[in-house]
Amino acid sequence: LTPGEQADCTVLPELLAALPEKPGAVVADKAYDTNAVLAAVAGQHAQAVIPPKANRIDQRAYDENLYADRNKVERFFGRLKEARGFATRYEKTATCFLAGAHLLAALDWLR
């Protein structure tokens, strides 16, 4: 979890380094199109499936079919956010928030 005022892309290199196995690809939206993120993904020998921002001079290619699958993850988080307590983060501690996320994910899986 990151503070609300901190960009998520700043902690992605740490997240990638903490993974038990190297990913084959990292799929993310345009907000993650930073040089630091791209370097971290390349350091993991993974494919960066991140569309370039419109203001990037070098418009690099990305796998649009693989990027389209990102929609499934977005819809999953949308279903989790139907629970008001999760969407507004009423829980005070990260442990309680994670427990709520696990519970909601299990309930979603049972649907």
PDB file of C-alpha atoms in Angstrom:
ATOM      1  CA  LEU A   1       0.000   0.000   0.000  1.00  0.00           C
ATOM      2  CA  THR A   2       1.172   3.480  -0.783  1.00  0.00           C
ATOM      3  CA  PRO A   3       0.038   6.768   0.724  1.00  0.00           C
ATOM      4  CA  GLY A   4      -2.724   8.460  -1.238  1.00  0.00           C
ATOM      5  CA  GLU A   5      -0.476  11.305  -2.348  1.00  0.00           C
ATOM      6  CA  GLN A   6       2.326   9.036  -3.654  1.00  0.00           C
ATOM      7  CA  ALA A   7       2.347   7.789  -7.247  1.00  0.00           C
ATOM      8  CA  ASP A   8       2.157   3.998  -7.513  1.00  0.00           C
ATOM      9  CA  CYS A   9       4.773   3.914 -10.274  1.00  0.00           C
ATOM     10  CA  THR A  10       7.486   4.956  -7.793  1.00  0.00           C
ATOM     11  CA  VAL A  11       7.257   1.649  -5.897  1.00  0.00           C
ATOM     12  CA  LEU A  12       6.958  -0.666  -8.903  1.00  0.00           C
ATOM     13  CA  PRO A  13      10.735  -1.367  -9.059  1.00  0.00           C
ATOM     14  CA  GLU A  14      10.651  -2.514  -5.406  1.00  0.00           C
ATOM     15  CA  LEU A  15       7.604  -4.686  -6.120  1.00  0.00           C
ATOM     16  CA  LEU A  16       9.302  -6.338  -9.089  1.00  0.00           C
ATOM     17  CA  ALA A  17      12.444  -6.998  -7.060  1.00  0.00           C
ATOM     18  CA  ALA A  18      10.397  -8.667  -4.304  1.00  0.00           C
ATOM     19  CA  LEU A  19       8.671 -11.163  -6.609  1.00  0.00           C
ATOM     20  CA  PRO A  20       9.733 -14.782  -6.029  1.00  0.00           C
ATOM     21  CA  GLU A  21       9.938 -15.426  -9.803  1.00  0.00           C
ATOM     22  CA  LYS A  22      10.738 -13.093 -12.665  1.00  0.00           C
ATOM     23  CA  PRO A  23       7.663 -12.063 -14.645  1.00  0.00           C
ATOM     24  CA  GLY A  24       7.424 -12.714 -18.371  1.00  0.00           C
ATOM     25  CA  ALA A  25       5.623  -9.421 -18.945  1.00  0.00           C
ATOM     26  CA  VAL A  26       4.553  -6.375 -16.940  1.00  0.00           C
ATOM     27  CA  VAL A  27       1.194  -4.979 -18.058  1.00  0.00           C
ATOM     28  CA  ALA A  28       0.339  -1.486 -16.851  1.00  0.00           C
ATOM     29  CA  ASP A  29      -1.389   1.682 -17.983  1.00  0.00           C
ATOM     30  CA  LYS A  30       0.171   4.912 -19.262  1.00  0.00           C
ATOM     31  CA  ALA A  31       0.782   6.210 -15.743  1.00  0.00           C
ATOM     32  CA  TYR A  32       3.608   3.673 -15.454  1.00  0.00           C
ATOM     33  CA  ASP A  33       5.368   4.913 -18.616  1.00  0.00           C
ATOM     34  CA  THR A  34       8.429   6.298 -16.844  1.00  0.00           C
ATOM     35  CA  ASN A  35      12.095   5.684 -17.552  1.00  0.00           C
ATOM     36  CA  ALA A  36      12.597   4.203 -14.060  1.00  0.00           C
ATOM     37  CA  VAL A  37       9.778   1.693 -14.520  1.00  0.00           C
ATOM     38  CA  LEU A  38      10.946   0.697 -17.992  1.00  0.00           C
ATOM     39  CA  ALA A  39      14.485   0.205 -16.679  1.00  0.00           C
ATOM     40  CA  ALA A  40      13.212  -1.938 -13.793  1.00  0.00           C
ATOM     41  CA  VAL A  41      11.179  -4.102 -16.169  1.00  0.00           C
ATOM     42  CA  ALA A  42      14.160  -4.486 -18.494  1.00  0.00           C
ATOM     43  CA  GLY A  43      16.302  -5.398 -15.461  1.00  0.00           C
ATOM     44  CA  GLN A  44      13.908  -8.298 -14.808  1.00  0.00           C
ATOM     45  CA  HIS A  45      14.250  -9.392 -18.465  1.00  0.00           C
ATOM     46  CA  ALA A  46      10.487  -8.950 -18.848  1.00  0.00           C
ATOM     47  CA  GLN A  47       8.414  -7.476 -21.630  1.00  0.00           C
ATOM     48  CA  ALA A  48       6.992  -4.016 -20.862  1.00  0.00           C
ATOM     49  CA  VAL A  49       3.378  -3.935 -22.031  1.00  0.00           C
ATOM     50  CA  ILE A  50       2.853  -0.286 -21.216  1.00  0.00           C
ATOM     51  CA  PRO A  51       1.465   2.119 -23.818  1.00  0.00           C
ATOM     52  CA  PRO A  52       3.638   5.213 -24.249  1.00  0.00           C
ATOM     53  CA  LYS A  53       2.345   8.572 -23.087  1.00  0.00           C
ATOM     54  CA  ALA A  54       1.308  10.946 -25.845  1.00  0.00           C
ATOM     55  CA  ASN A  55       4.070  13.416 -24.932  1.00  0.00           C
ATOM     56  CA  ARG A  56       6.880  10.807 -25.119  1.00  0.00           C
ATOM     57  CA  ILE A  57       9.191  11.612 -28.011  1.00  0.00           C
ATOM     58  CA  ASP A  58      10.068   7.970 -28.701  1.00  0.00           C
ATOM     59  CA  GLN A  59       6.713   6.216 -29.210  1.00  0.00           C
ATOM     60  CA  ARG A  60       7.706   2.585 -28.640  1.00  0.00           C
ATOM     61  CA  ALA A  61       5.575  -0.385 -29.658  1.00  0.00           C
ATOM     62  CA  TYR A  62       3.746  -2.650 -27.190  1.00  0.00           C
ATOM     63  CA  ASP A  63       1.642  -5.801 -27.446  1.00  0.00           C
ATOM     64  CA  GLU A  64      -1.895  -4.447 -27.801  1.00  0.00           C
ATOM     65  CA  ASN A  65      -3.516  -7.892 -27.480  1.00  0.00           C
ATOM     66  CA  LEU A  66      -1.795  -8.564 -24.166  1.00  0.00           C
ATOM     67  CA  TYR A  67      -2.617  -5.027 -23.003  1.00  0.00           C
ATOM     68  CA  ALA A  68      -6.316  -5.655 -23.732  1.00  0.00           C
ATOM     69  CA  ASP A  69      -6.302  -8.407 -21.084  1.00  0.00           C
ATOM     70  CA  ARG A  70      -5.567  -5.723 -18.478  1.00  0.00           C
ATOM     71  CA  ASN A  71      -9.279  -4.937 -18.652  1.00  0.00           C
ATOM     72  CA  LYS A  72     -10.031  -8.171 -16.763  1.00  0.00           C
ATOM     73  CA  VAL A  73      -7.955  -6.980 -13.811  1.00  0.00           C
ATOM     74  CA  GLU A  74      -9.599  -3.544 -13.904  1.00  0.00           C
ATOM     75  CA  ARG A  75     -13.066  -5.127 -13.848  1.00  0.00           C
ATOM     76  CA  PHE A  76     -12.030  -7.327 -10.891  1.00  0.00           C
ATOM     77  CA  PHE A  77     -10.956  -4.294  -8.864  1.00  0.00           C
ATOM     78  CA  GLY A  78     -14.170  -2.563  -9.884  1.00  0.00           C
ATOM     79  CA  ARG A  79     -16.129  -5.460  -8.384  1.00  0.00           C
ATOM     80  CA  LEU A  80     -14.054  -5.255  -5.191  1.00  0.00           C
ATOM     81  CA  LYS A  81     -14.770  -1.530  -4.941  1.00  0.00           C
ATOM     82  CA  GLU A  82     -18.497  -2.234  -4.866  1.00  0.00           C
ATOM     83  CA  ALA A  83     -17.872  -2.821  -1.156  1.00  0.00           C
ATOM     84  CA  ARG A  84     -17.940   0.665   0.306  1.00  0.00           C
ATOM     85  CA  GLY A  85     -15.454  -0.116   3.072  1.00  0.00           C
ATOM     86  CA  PHE A  86     -12.872  -1.309   0.569  1.00  0.00           C
ATOM     87  CA  ALA A  87     -13.404   1.546  -1.883  1.00  0.00           C
ATOM     88  CA  THR A  88     -13.014   4.243   0.757  1.00  0.00           C
ATOM     89  CA  ARG A  89     -10.466   2.324   2.870  1.00  0.00           C
ATOM     90  CA  TYR A  90     -12.177   2.540   6.242  1.00  0.00           C
ATOM     91  CA  GLU A  91      -9.691   0.103   7.788  1.00  0.00           C
ATOM     92  CA  LYS A  92      -6.959   1.873   9.739  1.00  0.00           C
ATOM     93  CA  THR A  93      -4.165  -0.669   9.301  1.00  0.00           C
ATOM     94  CA  ALA A  94      -2.702  -2.282   6.207  1.00  0.00           C
ATOM     95  CA  THR A  95      -3.243  -5.725   7.745  1.00  0.00           C
ATOM     96  CA  CYS A  96      -6.987  -5.176   8.162  1.00  0.00           C
ATOM     97  CA  PHE A  97      -7.228  -3.718   4.653  1.00  0.00           C
ATOM     98  CA  LEU A  98      -5.436  -6.759   3.198  1.00  0.00           C
ATOM     99  CA  ALA A  99      -7.724  -9.108   5.130  1.00  0.00           C
ATOM    100  CA  GLY A 100     -10.742  -7.315   3.684  1.00  0.00           C
ATOM    101  CA  ALA A 101      -9.271  -7.568   0.187  1.00  0.00           C
ATOM    102  CA  HIS A 102      -8.763 -11.330   0.671  1.00  0.00           C
ATOM    103  CA  LEU A 103     -12.322 -11.756   1.894  1.00  0.00           C
ATOM    104  CA  LEU A 104     -13.801  -9.759  -0.984  1.00  0.00           C
ATOM    105  CA  ALA A 105     -11.673 -11.643  -3.523  1.00  0.00           C
ATOM    106  CA  ALA A 106     -12.845 -14.971  -2.108  1.00  0.00           C
ATOM    107  CA  LEU A 107     -16.481 -13.838  -2.259  1.00  0.00           C
ATOM    108  CA  ASP A 108     -15.992 -12.677  -5.839  1.00  0.00           C
ATOM    109  CA  TRP A 109     -14.464 -16.036  -6.744  1.00  0.00           C
ATOM    110  CA  LEU A 110     -17.475 -17.836  -5.257  1.00  0.00           C
ATOM    111  CA  ARG A 111     -19.945 -15.868  -7.448  1.00  0.00           C
TER     112      ARG A 111
END
